[in-house]
Coordinates of C-alpha atoms in Angstrom, one line a residue:
X1 CA 0.2 0.1 0.0
X2 CA 1.2 3.6 -0.8
X3 CA 2.2 5.9 1.9
X4 CA 1.0 9.2 1.6
X5 CA 3.0 12.4 2.4
X6 CA 1.6 14.2 5.5
X7 CA 2.9 17.2 7.3
X8 CA 2.7 15.4 10.6
X9 CA 5.6 13.3 9.3
X10 CA 8.1 16.4 8.6
X11 CA 6.6 18.0 11.8
X12 CA 8.0 15.0 14.0
X13 CA 11.4 15.4 12.0
X14 CA 11.4 19.0 12.9
X15 CA 11.0 18.2 16.7
X16 CA 13.5 15.6 16.3
X17 CA 16.1 17.5 14.7
X18 CA 18.3 16.7 11.5
X19 CA 20.5 14.2 13.2
X20 CA 17.9 12.3 15.3
X21 CA 15.4 12.3 12.6
X22 CA 17.4 11.4 9.6
X23 CA 20.3 9.5 11.2
X24 CA 18.4 6.4 11.3
X25 CA 20.1 3.6 9.1
X26 CA 18.6 0.5 7.3
X27 CA 19.4 -2.7 8.2
X28 CA 21.8 -4.3 5.5
X29 CA 22.9 -1.2 3.8
X30 CA 26.6 0.1 4.1
X31 CA 26.9 3.9 4.0
X32 CA 29.7 6.1 3.0
X33 CA 30.0 9.9 3.3
X34 CA 31.7 12.1 0.7
X35 CA 32.3 15.6 -0.1
X36 CA 32.3 17.6 -3.4
X37 CA 34.8 19.8 -4.5
X38 CA 34.5 23.3 -3.1
X39 CA 32.2 25.9 -4.4
X40 CA 33.3 29.6 -3.6
X41 CA 30.6 32.3 -3.0
X42 CA 30.6 36.0 -2.0
X43 CA 27.5 37.5 -0.7
X44 CA 24.8 37.7 -3.6
X45 CA 26.8 35.2 -5.8
X46 CA 25.3 32.3 -7.9
X47 CA 26.8 29.2 -8.3
X48 CA 25.3 27.0 -11.4
X49 CA 27.8 24.6 -12.3
X50 CA 28.0 22.8 -15.7
X51 CA 26.2 19.2 -15.6
X52 CA 29.3 17.3 -15.4
X53 CA 30.9 19.3 -12.9
X54 CA 33.1 17.1 -10.7
X55 CA 33.6 14.1 -11.0
X56 CA 32.2 13.4 -7.5
X57 CA 33.7 10.7 -5.4
X58 CA 31.8 7.5 -5.2
X59 CA 31.5 4.0 -4.0
X60 CA 33.3 1.7 -6.4
X61 CA 31.1 -0.5 -8.1
X62 CA 29.1 -2.5 -9.0
X63 CA 26.4 -1.4 -6.3
X64 CA 22.9 -1.2 -5.9
X65 CA 21.8 2.3 -4.2
X66 CA 18.8 2.2 -2.0
X67 CA 19.6 5.5 0.2
X68 CA 21.1 8.9 -1.1
X69 CA 21.1 12.2 0.6
X70 CA 23.0 15.6 0.3
X71 CA 23.3 18.5 2.7
X72 CA 25.5 21.6 2.3
X73 CA 28.2 22.2 4.6
X74 CA 31.1 24.8 5.1
X75 CA 34.9 24.1 5.7
X76 CA 34.1 22.8 9.4
X77 CA 31.2 20.8 8.4
X78 CA 28.8 22.8 9.8
X79 CA 25.4 22.5 8.0
X80 CA 24.4 25.7 6.2
X81 CA 21.0 27.4 6.7
X82 CA 18.9 28.5 3.7
X83 CA 19.1 31.9 5.0
X84 CA 22.8 31.6 4.4
X85 CA 22.8 29.6 1.0
X86 CA 19.8 29.2 -0.5
X87 CA 19.9 25.7 -2.4
X88 CA 17.8 26.2 -6.0
X89 CA 18.6 22.7 -6.5
X90 CA 21.4 19.9 -6.7
X91 CA 21.1 17.4 -9.2
X92 CA 23.2 14.2 -9.8
X93 CA 24.0 13.0 -13.3
X94 CA 25.5 9.5 -14.5
X95 CA 28.1 10.3 -17.3
X96 CA 30.8 8.1 -18.9
X97 CA 34.2 7.9 -17.6
X98 CA 35.3 10.8 -19.8
X99 CA 32.4 13.0 -18.8
X100 CA 31.5 13.5 -22.5
X101 CA 28.4 11.2 -22.8
X102 CA 25.4 11.5 -20.5
X103 CA 23.6 8.3 -19.3
X104 CA 19.9 9.9 -19.2
X105 CA 17.2 8.5 -16.9
X106 CA 13.9 6.9 -18.5
X107 CA 12.5 10.4 -19.5
X108 CA 10.1 11.8 -20.0
X109 CA 11.6 15.2 -19.8
X110 CA 14.9 15.0 -22.1
X111 CA 16.3 18.1 -20.3
X112 CA 15.8 16.4 -16.8
X113 CA 18.1 13.6 -17.2
X114 CA 19.4 13.5 -13.6
X115 CA 19.3 10.3 -11.1
X116 CA 18.9 12.2 -8.1
X117 CA 17.8 15.8 -7.4
X118 CA 16.5 18.0 -4.6
X119 CA 16.0 21.7 -3.7
X120 CA 15.8 23.7 -0.5
X121 CA 13.9 20.7 0.8
X122 CA 17.2 19.0 1.1
X123 CA 17.3 18.7 4.9
X124 CA 14.0 16.6 5.1
X125 CA 13.8 14.9 2.0
X126 CA 15.9 11.6 1.3
X127 CA 16.0 9.1 -1.4
X128 CA 15.1 5.5 -0.1
X129 CA 14.1 2.5 -1.9
X130 CA 13.0 -0.7 -0.3
X131 CA 14.8 -4.0 -1.0
X132 CA 14.9 -5.6 -3.3
X133 CA 15.0 -2.4 -5.4
X134 CA 18.0 -0.1 -6.1
X135 CA 19.5 2.2 -8.5
X136 CA 22.5 0.5 -10.0
X137 CA 26.2 1.7 -10.3
X138 CA 28.5 -0.5 -12.4
X139 CA 31.6 1.3 -11.6
X140 CA 32.2 2.2 -15.1
X141 CA 30.7 5.4 -15.0
X142 CA 31.5 9.0 -13.8
X143 CA 28.8 10.8 -11.1
X144 CA 29.0 14.3 -11.6
X145 CA 26.5 17.1 -10.1
X146 CA 24.8 20.5 -11.2
X147 CA 25.0 22.6 -8.0
X148 CA 22.7 25.9 -8.3
X149 CA 23.5 27.7 -4.9
X150 CA 22.9 31.4 -4.2
X151 CA 24.6 33.0 -1.1
X152 CA 21.9 35.3 0.2
X153 CA 23.8 37.3 3.1
X154 CA 23.6 40.9 2.7
X155 CA 21.3 40.5 -0.3
X156 CA 18.3 43.4 -0.3
X157 CA 15.3 41.3 -1.8
X158 CA 16.1 37.9 -0.9
X159 CA 12.9 36.6 -2.6
X160 CA 13.9 38.1 -5.9
X161 CA 17.2 37.0 -5.6
X162 CA 16.5 33.1 -5.0
X163 CA 13.6 33.2 -7.6
X164 CA 16.3 34.3 -10.2
X165 CA 14.4 37.7 -11.0
X166 CA 15.0 38.8 -14.5
X167 CA 15.4 42.4 -15.8
X168 CA 12.4 41.9 -18.2
X169 CA 10.0 41.1 -15.3
X170 CA 7.0 43.4 -14.6
X171 CA 5.3 42.2 -11.3
X172 CA 3.0 41.9 -10.0
X173 CA 0.8 40.6 -12.8
X174 CA 4.0 40.0 -15.3
X175 CA 6.8 38.4 -13.4
X176 CA 9.4 36.8 -14.9
X177 CA 12.4 34.8 -13.7
X178 CA 14.5 31.9 -14.2
X179 CA 17.8 30.1 -14.6
X180 CA 18.8 32.0 -17.4
X181 CA 18.9 35.0 -15.0
X182 CA 20.9 33.1 -12.4
X183 CA 24.1 32.1 -14.8
X184 CA 27.0 30.9 -12.8
X185 CA 29.4 33.2 -10.9
X186 CA 26.9 36.1 -11.6
X187 CA 25.5 38.4 -8.8
X188 CA 21.9 38.1 -8.0
X189 CA 19.2 40.9 -8.2
X190 CA 20.1 43.9 -6.3
X191 CA 23.9 42.7 -5.8
X192 CA 25.1 43.3 -9.0
X193 CA 27.5 46.4 -7.9
X194 CA 28.6 44.7 -4.8
X195 CA 32.0 45.2 -3.9
X196 CA 32.0 42.8 -0.8
X197 CA 35.0 40.4 -1.0
X198 CA 33.8 37.8 1.4
X199 CA 34.1 34.5 -0.3
X200 CA 33.6 31.4 1.4
X201 CA 34.1 27.7 0.4
X202 CA 30.7 25.2 0.6
X203 CA 30.4 21.9 -0.4
X204 CA 27.7 19.2 -1.0
X205 CA 28.2 16.4 1.6
X206 CA 26.6 13.2 0.5
X207 CA 25.8 9.7 1.8
X208 CA 25.4 6.7 -0.2
X209 CA 23.5 3.7 1.3
X210 CA 24.1 0.3 -0.6
X211 CA 24.2 -3.1 -1.2
X212 CA 26.7 -5.2 -3.3
X213 CA 24.9 -6.5 -6.4
X214 CA 23.4 -10.1 -6.3
X215 CA 20.9 -11.9 -8.6
X216 CA 18.3 -10.6 -5.9
X217 CA 18.6 -7.0 -6.6
X218 CA 16.0 -5.4 -9.1
X219 CA 17.2 -2.6 -10.9
X220 CA 15.2 0.7 -10.8
X221 CA 14.9 3.5 -13.7
X222 CA 14.1 7.1 -12.8
X223 CA 11.5 9.0 -14.6
X224 CA 11.3 12.8 -14.6
X225 CA 8.1 14.7 -15.4
X226 CA 7.2 18.5 -15.4
X227 CA 3.6 20.2 -15.1
X228 CA 4.7 22.7 -17.7
X229 CA 4.9 20.1 -20.5
X230 CA 2.2 19.8 -23.2
X231 CA 3.6 16.8 -25.3
X232 CA 5.6 14.9 -23.0
X233 CA 9.1 15.9 -23.2
X234 CA 8.8 19.6 -24.0
X235 CA 9.5 20.5 -20.4
X236 CA 9.9 24.2 -19.7
X237 CA 10.9 23.3 -15.9
X238 CA 10.0 26.9 -14.7
X239 CA 6.8 28.8 -14.9
X240 CA 5.8 32.1 -13.7
X241 CA 2.9 33.1 -11.1
X242 CA 1.3 36.4 -10.8
X243 CA 0.3 37.9 -7.5
X244 CA -2.1 35.6 -5.9
X245 CA -4.8 37.2 -3.5
X246 CA -4.9 35.9 0.1
X247 CA -7.3 32.9 0.3
X248 CA -6.8 32.3 -3.3
X249 CA -4.2 29.7 -5.6
X250 CA -2.9 29.4 -8.8
X251 CA -3.2 25.8 -10.3
X252 CA -1.4 24.3 -13.1
X253 CA -2.1 20.8 -14.8
X254 CA -1.2 18.8 -17.5
X255 CA -1.2 15.2 -18.9
X256 CA 2.0 13.1 -19.2
X257 CA 2.1 9.7 -21.3
X258 CA 3.6 6.6 -19.4
X259 CA 6.6 5.8 -21.8
X260 CA 6.8 2.0 -20.5
X261 CA 5.0 -0.5 -18.4
X262 CA 5.9 0.6 -14.7
X263 CA 5.9 -1.0 -11.6
X264 CA 6.5 2.4 -9.2
X265 CA 8.0 2.2 -5.9
X266 CA 8.9 6.0 -5.2
X267 CA 7.6 9.2 -6.2
X268 CA 9.1 12.8 -5.1
X269 CA 7.7 16.3 -6.0
X270 CA 9.4 19.3 -6.1
X271 CA 8.0 23.0 -5.7
X272 CA 9.6 26.3 -4.5
X273 CA 8.2 28.9 -2.0
X274 CA 4.5 29.2 -2.2
X275 CA 3.9 25.8 -3.2
X276 CA 0.8 24.0 -1.4
X277 CA 0.7 20.6 -2.9
X278 CA 1.2 18.5 -6.1
X279 CA -0.9 15.7 -7.1
X280 CA -0.6 12.6 -9.6
X281 CA -3.7 10.9 -10.8
X282 CA -3.7 7.7 -12.9
X283 CA -5.5 8.0 -16.1
X284 CA -6.6 5.4 -18.5
X285 CA -8.8 5.6 -21.6
X286 CA -9.9 9.1 -20.8
X287 CA -10.9 8.1 -17.1
X288 CA -9.5 8.4 -13.7
X289 CA -8.4 5.3 -12.0
X290 CA -7.5 7.3 -8.7
X291 CA -5.0 9.5 -7.2
X292 CA -1.4 8.0 -7.0
X293 CA 0.3 10.4 -4.8
X294 CA -0.1 13.9 -3.4
X295 CA 3.1 15.3 -1.7
X296 CA 2.8 18.5 0.5
X297 CA 5.7 21.1 1.2
X298 CA 6.3 21.7 4.9
X299 CA 7.7 25.2 5.7
X300 CA 9.8 26.3 8.6
X301 CA 8.9 28.2 11.5
X302 CA 12.2 29.0 13.3
X303 CA 16.0 29.4 12.4
X304 CA 19.0 27.1 11.7
X305 CA 19.2 24.4 9.1
X306 CA 16.2 22.7 8.5
X307 CA 13.6 25.1 10.0
X308 CA 14.2 28.5 8.2
X309 CA 11.2 30.5 8.7
X310 CA 9.0 30.9 5.5
X311 CA 11.2 28.4 3.4
X312 CA 10.2 25.1 2.3
X313 CA 12.2 22.6 4.4
X314 CA 10.8 19.2 3.6
X315 CA 8.5 17.6 0.7
X316 CA 7.7 13.9 1.7
X317 CA 7.9 11.5 -1.0
X318 CA 5.5 8.7 -1.7
X319 CA 6.5 5.2 -1.2
X320 CA 4.8 2.1 -2.6
X321 CA 4.8 -1.5 -1.3
X322 CA 3.7 -3.5 -3.2
X323 CA 4.8 -1.2 -6.3
X324 CA 2.3 0.5 -7.9
X325 CA 1.3 -0.7 -11.6
X326 CA 1.0 1.6 -14.7
X327 CA 0.7 0.5 -18.3
X328 CA 2.4 1.9 -21.5
X329 CA 0.1 4.4 -22.8
X330 CA -1.7 5.3 -19.5
X331 CA -1.8 9.0 -18.7
X332 CA -0.9 10.8 -15.3
X333 CA -2.5 13.9 -14.6
X334 CA 0.2 16.5 -13.0
X335 CA -1.6 19.1 -10.6
X336 CA 0.3 21.6 -9.2
X337 CA -0.9 24.3 -6.7
X338 CA 0.9 27.6 -5.4
X339 CA -0.4 30.4 -3.1
X340 CA 0.8 33.9 -2.0
X341 CA 2.9 32.5 0.6
X342 CA 6.5 34.1 0.7
X343 CA 9.6 33.9 2.7
X344 CA 9.8 37.0 5.5
X345 CA 10.0 40.6 3.7
X346 CA 8.6 38.7 0.4
X347 CA 5.9 39.4 -1.9
X348 CA 2.8 37.4 -3.3
X349 CA 4.0 36.8 -6.8
X350 CA 6.5 34.0 -7.7
X351 CA 9.1 34.0 -10.3
X352 CA 10.8 31.0 -11.8
X353 CA 8.6 28.2 -10.0
X354 CA 8.9 24.8 -10.4
X355 CA 6.3 21.7 -10.6
X356 CA 8.5 18.5 -11.2
X357 CA 8.0 14.9 -10.4
X358 CA 10.7 12.3 -10.2
X359 CA 9.9 8.6 -10.2
X360 CA 11.5 5.4 -9.4
X361 CA 10.1 2.4 -11.0
X362 CA 11.0 -1.2 -12.8
X363 CA 10.6 -0.5 -16.2
X364 CA 9.7 -3.2 -19.1
X365 CA 12.3 -1.9 -21.9
X366 CA 10.6 -0.7 -25.3
X367 CA 12.2 -2.4 -28.4
X368 CA 14.4 0.6 -28.9
X369 CA 15.7 0.3 -25.4
X370 CA 16.5 -3.4 -25.9
X371 CA 18.4 -2.7 -29.1
X372 CA 20.4 0.1 -27.9
X373 CA 21.2 -2.2 -24.5
X374 CA 22.6 -4.9 -26.9
X375 CA 24.4 -2.4 -29.2
X376 CA 26.2 -0.8 -26.2
X377 CA 27.3 -3.9 -24.9
X378 CA 28.8 -4.9 -28.3
X379 CA 30.1 -1.8 -29.5
X380 CA 30.5 0.4 -26.5
X381 CA 28.4 3.7 -25.7
X382 CA 28.5 6.8 -27.6
X383 CA 30.1 9.3 -28.2
X384 CA 31.8 7.1 -30.9
X385 CA 35.0 8.2 -32.3
X386 CA 33.8 8.1 -35.8
X387 CA 30.6 6.7 -37.1
X388 CA 32.3 4.2 -39.5
X389 CA 33.7 2.1 -36.7
X390 CA 30.5 1.9 -34.9
X391 CA 28.7 0.9 -38.3
X392 CA 31.9 -1.7 -38.5
X393 CA 31.1 -3.2 -35.3
X394 CA 27.3 -3.4 -35.8
X395 CA 27.8 -5.2 -39.1
X396 CA 30.2 -7.9 -37.2
X397 CA 27.3 -8.5 -34.8
X398 CA 24.4 -7.9 -37.1
X399 CA 22.5 -11.2 -36.5
X400 CA 22.9 -10.9 -32.6
X401 CA 21.3 -7.2 -33.2
X402 CA 18.8 -8.3 -35.4
X403 CA 17.4 -11.0 -33.0
X404 CA 17.5 -7.9 -30.5
X405 CA 14.9 -6.2 -32.5
X406 CA 17.4 -3.7 -33.8
X407 CA 16.4 -1.5 -37.1
X408 CA 18.6 0.2 -39.4
X409 CA 17.5 3.6 -38.1
X410 CA 18.0 2.7 -34.6
X411 CA 21.7 1.8 -35.2
X412 CA 22.2 5.0 -37.7
X413 CA 20.7 7.4 -34.8
X414 CA 23.0 6.0 -32.3
X415 CA 26.3 5.2 -34.4
X416 CA 25.9 9.0 -35.8
X417 CA 26.9 10.1 -32.3
X418 CA 30.5 11.0 -32.5
X419 CA 33.0 13.0 -30.9
X420 CA 34.9 13.2 -34.3
X421 CA 38.3 11.8 -32.9
X422 CA 38.2 13.5 -29.4
X423 CA 38.5 12.2 -26.1
X424 CA 38.7 14.0 -22.8
X425 CA 40.8 12.3 -20.4
X426 CA 39.3 12.2 -17.0
X427 CA 41.2 14.2 -14.4
X428 CA 41.5 12.6 -11.1
X429 CA 39.9 14.6 -8.1
X430 CA 42.4 16.9 -6.2
X431 CA 44.2 18.2 -9.5
X432 CA 42.1 21.3 -10.1
X433 CA 41.5 23.2 -13.2
X434 CA 44.1 20.7 -15.4
X435 CA 42.3 19.3 -18.4
X436 CA 43.7 17.2 -21.3
X437 CA 41.8 16.4 -24.5
X438 CA 43.5 14.0 -27.1
X439 CA 42.6 14.1 -30.9
X440 CA 43.2 12.0 -33.8
X441 CA 42.3 11.8 -37.4
X442 CA 40.0 9.2 -38.8
X443 CA 42.6 6.8 -39.8
X444 CA 44.6 7.1 -36.7
X445 CA 47.8 8.4 -38.6
X446 CA 48.2 11.5 -36.1
X447 CA 47.5 12.3 -32.5
X448 CA 47.8 15.7 -30.9
X449 CA 47.1 16.9 -27.4
X450 CA 45.1 19.8 -26.0
X451 CA 46.5 20.5 -22.2
X452 CA 45.0 23.3 -20.5
X453 CA 45.8 24.5 -16.9
X454 CA 46.1 27.7 -14.5
X455 CA 48.4 30.2 -15.6
X456 CA 50.2 30.8 -12.6
X457 CA 51.1 27.1 -11.9
X458 CA 53.2 24.3 -13.7
X459 CA 51.0 21.5 -14.7
X460 CA 51.4 18.6 -16.9
X461 CA 50.6 14.7 -17.6
X462 CA 52.6 11.6 -18.0
X463 CA 51.8 8.2 -19.4
X464 CA 52.6 4.5 -19.2
X465 CA 51.1 1.8 -20.8
X466 CA 49.8 -1.2 -18.6
X467 CA 51.2 0.1 -15.6
X468 CA 50.6 3.0 -13.2
X469 CA 54.2 2.9 -12.2
X470 CA 55.3 6.2 -13.7
X471 CA 59.4 5.8 -13.2
X472 CA 61.0 6.3 -16.4
X473 CA 57.6 7.2 -18.0
X474 CA 57.3 10.1 -20.5
X475 CA 55.7 13.3 -19.6
X476 CA 54.8 16.6 -20.7
X477 CA 54.8 19.7 -18.7
X478 CA 53.9 23.2 -19.0
X479 CA 56.3 25.7 -17.0
X480 CA 58.0 29.0 -16.8
X481 CA 61.2 27.5 -15.5
X482 CA 63.8 30.4 -15.6
X483 CA 66.5 28.1 -16.7
X484 CA 64.8 27.2 -20.0
X485 CA 64.3 30.0 -22.3
X486 CA 64.9 32.6 -19.5
X487 CA 61.4 32.1 -18.1
X488 CA 59.2 32.4 -21.5
X489 CA 56.2 29.6 -21.2
X490 CA 57.3 26.4 -22.5
X491 CA 56.3 22.7 -22.9
X492 CA 59.0 20.2 -21.6
X493 CA 59.3 16.6 -22.3
X494 CA 60.7 14.7 -19.4
X495 CA 61.5 11.2 -18.3
X496 CA 59.9 10.9 -14.9
X497 CA 61.8 9.8 -12.0
X498 CA 60.7 7.8 -8.9
X499 CA 58.5 10.3 -7.2
X500 CA 60.1 13.1 -8.7
X501 CA 60.1 15.3 -12.0
X502 CA 62.9 13.2 -13.4
X503 CA 65.1 14.7 -16.4
X504 CA 64.3 16.8 -19.1
X505 CA 64.5 15.2 -22.6
X506 CA 63.3 18.1 -24.8
X507 CA 63.2 21.5 -22.8
X508 CA 61.4 23.2 -25.7
X509 CA 58.8 20.7 -27.1
X510 CA 57.1 22.3 -30.1
X511 CA 53.8 23.6 -28.9
X512 CA 51.4 26.4 -29.4
X513 CA 50.6 28.2 -26.0
X514 CA 47.8 30.5 -25.7
X515 CA 46.7 32.5 -22.5
X516 CA 43.2 32.3 -22.4
X517 CA 40.8 35.2 -21.0
X518 CA 39.8 33.0 -18.2
X519 CA 43.1 33.1 -17.0
X520 CA 44.0 29.3 -18.0
X521 CA 47.0 28.5 -20.5
X522 CA 46.0 26.1 -23.4
X523 CA 49.0 24.2 -25.0
X524 CA 48.5 22.2 -28.2
X525 CA 51.4 19.8 -29.3
X526 CA 51.7 16.9 -31.7
X527 CA 52.1 13.1 -30.1
X528 CA 52.5 11.3 -33.5
X529 CA 55.1 8.7 -33.1
X530 CA 54.8 8.6 -29.1
X531 CA 53.6 5.3 -27.4
X532 CA 50.4 7.3 -26.5
X533 CA 49.6 7.8 -30.2
X534 CA 49.9 4.3 -30.8
X535 CA 47.6 3.1 -28.0
X536 CA 45.0 5.9 -28.6
X537 CA 44.9 5.5 -32.5
X538 CA 44.3 1.8 -31.9
X539 CA 41.5 2.7 -29.4
X540 CA 40.0 4.9 -32.0
X541 CA 40.4 2.6 -35.0
X542 CA 39.4 -0.9 -33.4
X543 CA 35.9 -2.3 -33.0
X544 CA 34.9 -2.8 -29.4
X545 CA 34.9 -6.6 -27.9
X546 CA 35.8 -8.5 -30.9
X547 CA 36.5 -11.7 -28.6
X548 CA 32.9 -11.4 -27.3
X549 CA 31.2 -14.9 -27.4
X550 CA 27.8 -13.8 -26.6
X551 CA 26.1 -12.0 -23.7
X552 CA 24.2 -12.6 -20.4
X553 CA 22.1 -10.6 -18.3
X554 CA 23.9 -10.2 -15.1
X555 CA 22.7 -9.7 -11.5
X556 CA 22.3 -5.9 -11.9
X557 CA 19.8 -6.6 -14.8
X558 CA 21.9 -5.4 -17.2
X559 CA 23.6 -7.1 -20.2
X560 CA 27.2 -8.4 -20.1
X561 CA 29.6 -9.7 -22.4
X562 CA 30.6 -13.5 -22.5
X563 CA 34.2 -13.5 -23.5
X564 CA 36.6 -16.1 -24.4
X565 CA 39.0 -17.1 -21.6
X566 CA 42.6 -16.7 -21.6
X567 CA 45.2 -14.2 -21.8
X568 CA 43.8 -12.7 -25.3
X569 CA 41.3 -10.9 -22.9
X570 CA 43.9 -8.9 -21.1
X571 CA 43.1 -5.7 -22.6
X572 CA 46.0 -3.1 -23.1
X573 CA 45.7 0.3 -21.0
X574 CA 47.3 3.5 -20.6
X575 CA 47.4 5.2 -17.2
X576 CA 47.9 9.2 -16.9
X577 CA 49.7 10.8 -13.9
X578 CA 48.1 14.3 -13.6
X579 CA 50.0 17.0 -11.6
X580 CA 49.9 20.6 -10.9
X581 CA 52.3 22.8 -8.7
X582 CA 51.9 25.8 -6.7
X583 CA 53.4 28.1 -8.9
X584 CA 54.5 27.9 -12.6
X585 CA 58.4 27.8 -12.1
X586 CA 59.1 25.0 -9.3
X587 CA 58.4 21.6 -10.7
X588 CA 59.1 19.8 -7.1
X589 CA 57.4 16.8 -6.1
X590 CA 56.6 17.9 -2.8
X591 CA 53.8 20.6 -2.6
X592 CA 52.1 19.3 -5.8
X593 CA 48.7 17.8 -6.4
X594 CA 48.6 14.5 -8.1
X595 CA 46.5 11.9 -9.2
X596 CA 46.0 8.9 -11.7
X597 CA 43.5 8.1 -14.4
X598 CA 43.7 4.6 -16.3
X599 CA 42.1 4.0 -19.7
X600 CA 41.4 0.5 -21.1
X601 CA 42.0 -0.1 -25.1
X602 CA 40.1 -2.4 -27.4
X603 CA 42.0 -5.3 -28.8
X604 CA 42.9 -5.4 -32.7
X605 CA 39.9 -5.9 -35.2
X606 CA 38.7 -9.1 -35.5
X607 CA 39.5 -11.7 -38.3
X608 CA 36.8 -11.9 -40.8
X609 CA 34.2 -14.8 -40.1
X610 CA 35.4 -18.2 -41.9
X611 CA 33.6 -19.0 -45.2
X612 CA 30.7 -21.5 -45.0
X613 CA 31.6 -25.2 -45.3
X614 CA 30.8 -26.7 -48.6
X615 CA 27.6 -28.3 -49.2
X616 CA 27.8 -32.0 -50.2
X617 CA 25.0 -32.9 -52.6
X618 CA 24.2 -36.7 -53.2
X619 CA 22.0 -37.5 -56.2
X620 CA 20.0 -40.8 -55.5

C-alpha cells in the first residue's frame, strides 16, 4: 500500500532534529559519506555549475544504491542554513568515464536527465528505496552534479534573488524569472554592483547507502516529469505566477503519457516557496483510475538548518509497497498548486517556480531500449570516435542485433553520435583546473594533445602503458622555469623519476601556447610517433569487444559480455599521471597535487568470419 506524505511526518522530524530524525540507518546497507569539490561564493553570488561538474567521489561498483541524501556544509562541516546559502537545486548525473556522454534517466523530460535531485527541501527529504530495488552503479561511470546555490547574506531583496528575478520582469501581474537570469558566478538581483569580498567555500556532503549487487537486486529506472509540458518531453522546467490574492491559489495541470509498463516504488515532488501541494492522478482511456500520490511542502517556523522561517524545508515523498502498476500509454495528470505564501519580507507573486516529479520504477524495456542495450554491450556507448567504426562493429554483430529487434534507423541514430576523434581524459579529483583532450584523425595516423591549466602554476601529465608506475615514463609539462628560455612559457618533455620530476628530454617541445581570457593556459602539441599515439589510435580505429562470445544478463539487470578465456582478454590500458604545482616555476614533487587516471583500450580488429563449409549434394 502507498504511504502518503503528510504534514505530521515532517513536523515530527522538525521536533526530533536533523541528526535524530534522519540519522536512522536501514539494516543491511553500507553507508559512506563524501564531500564534493568546494564552491566559493561571495555575498549575493550564484553558483550554477555545468552538468558534468566533478567528478564526484563515489563508492566503487558494482553496487545497488538504496539511499541517497545531500546537505550543504562549510569548511568546518557545519550545516549551512537556507538563509545563508539558498539551495535552488542540486542534481546528480551519470556520465561515462570521460564525462563526455550522459547516461540519461528513463525520461520523459529529456532536459531533466538526472538520477538524484532536490532543492531547498534537502534537510528533510531523502531517497530511500525498499529491498529488493536499487539504482545501479556499475563502477564504469562518472557521477557528476549541477549545483545551483545562491549566497543570500547581505542581499536586500532575498525573494527576488532566490527566484532568479530577470530585468524584464513586470510584477505583480507579469513577473518573470528563471535560471537564465542566474548564470554561474554572476551576482543575483540587487547585488550587481556589490564590492564585498567575503568569499567562503561550501560543499555538497552526500551519503550513499548501498548493497553489493546480487541476482536478487532489482534495478530501478528514474523518470522525470514536469507540469509545464504539453507533449510529454517539451518540459520548460519553470513557470511564472502573478500575484495571488489571500485565500486564492494558482493551479497548473497537464497530462503525461506513461512511456513503459511501470512498477512504481517511489515518487518525489518538487516545488518552490509558495507551493501548496502536488498531486498525480492515474488516467486510462480518458478516465481516472484514482490518485497515485500527493506531496505537500512543509515550511520552517524558526531558524537554523532545516527550520528556516518561511522556507520549504521538506517535501515527504510517496513510497509504494507493493509497487504501483501502470501500463504503457496510460496518462498521469500532474496538478500543481501555489498560493501567495512568501519568505519573510517577500511578495505574493512568484518567479521561476517549478512543478517537477521524479519517479523510480521497474520498467519493461521498449524495443528501441532493448536494441540499444545490446548495441552498447557489443560496441560501447556513444559518443563514438567516428561513425564508421560503430557501423563496422554493428555489422560484425549484425545477427545478434537483429535478434534483439534492432532496425537500421536505430543503429544509425546511435552510431551518428560521434566525438570526431576527440577524447577528454578524466582528471582525477584533487588536481584542479587541469584538462587533457586528445584528438586523432579518422585513420589514426596523427594524434595531438590539448593541455589546459592555470596560468600561475606548472602542470602536466605523464603516461605509461599497462602500468600505473611512472618511473621512466614520458611526461609533458607546462612551466615558466627560468633555466629554460629565460622564463618564457614552454612545454617540456621529461623522463619521470621515482616520485620526482625526473630529467628533461626536450626543454622546448614544439607547442602552440595561448593564455586564455579565463586565466587558463592552453598548450597544443603533436604526439604522433609516441607510445600514447600508438595506443590511442588503436582505441579509435578498433571495434569494441571483438573477442565476445555472446551476452548474458547479470545480477544488476544489465547485459554483460561473455568472453573467451585466456590472455587474449587482458586488454591493454594507458595510465595518466596528472600533476599541478603551486606556481609556474618550481617543478618539485612535494607540494604538488597529483592523481591517476587509467583507460582500457580495445583489442585489434577481429578476423573475418570463416567462409561457409561446402555443401555435399548426393543425387539418389
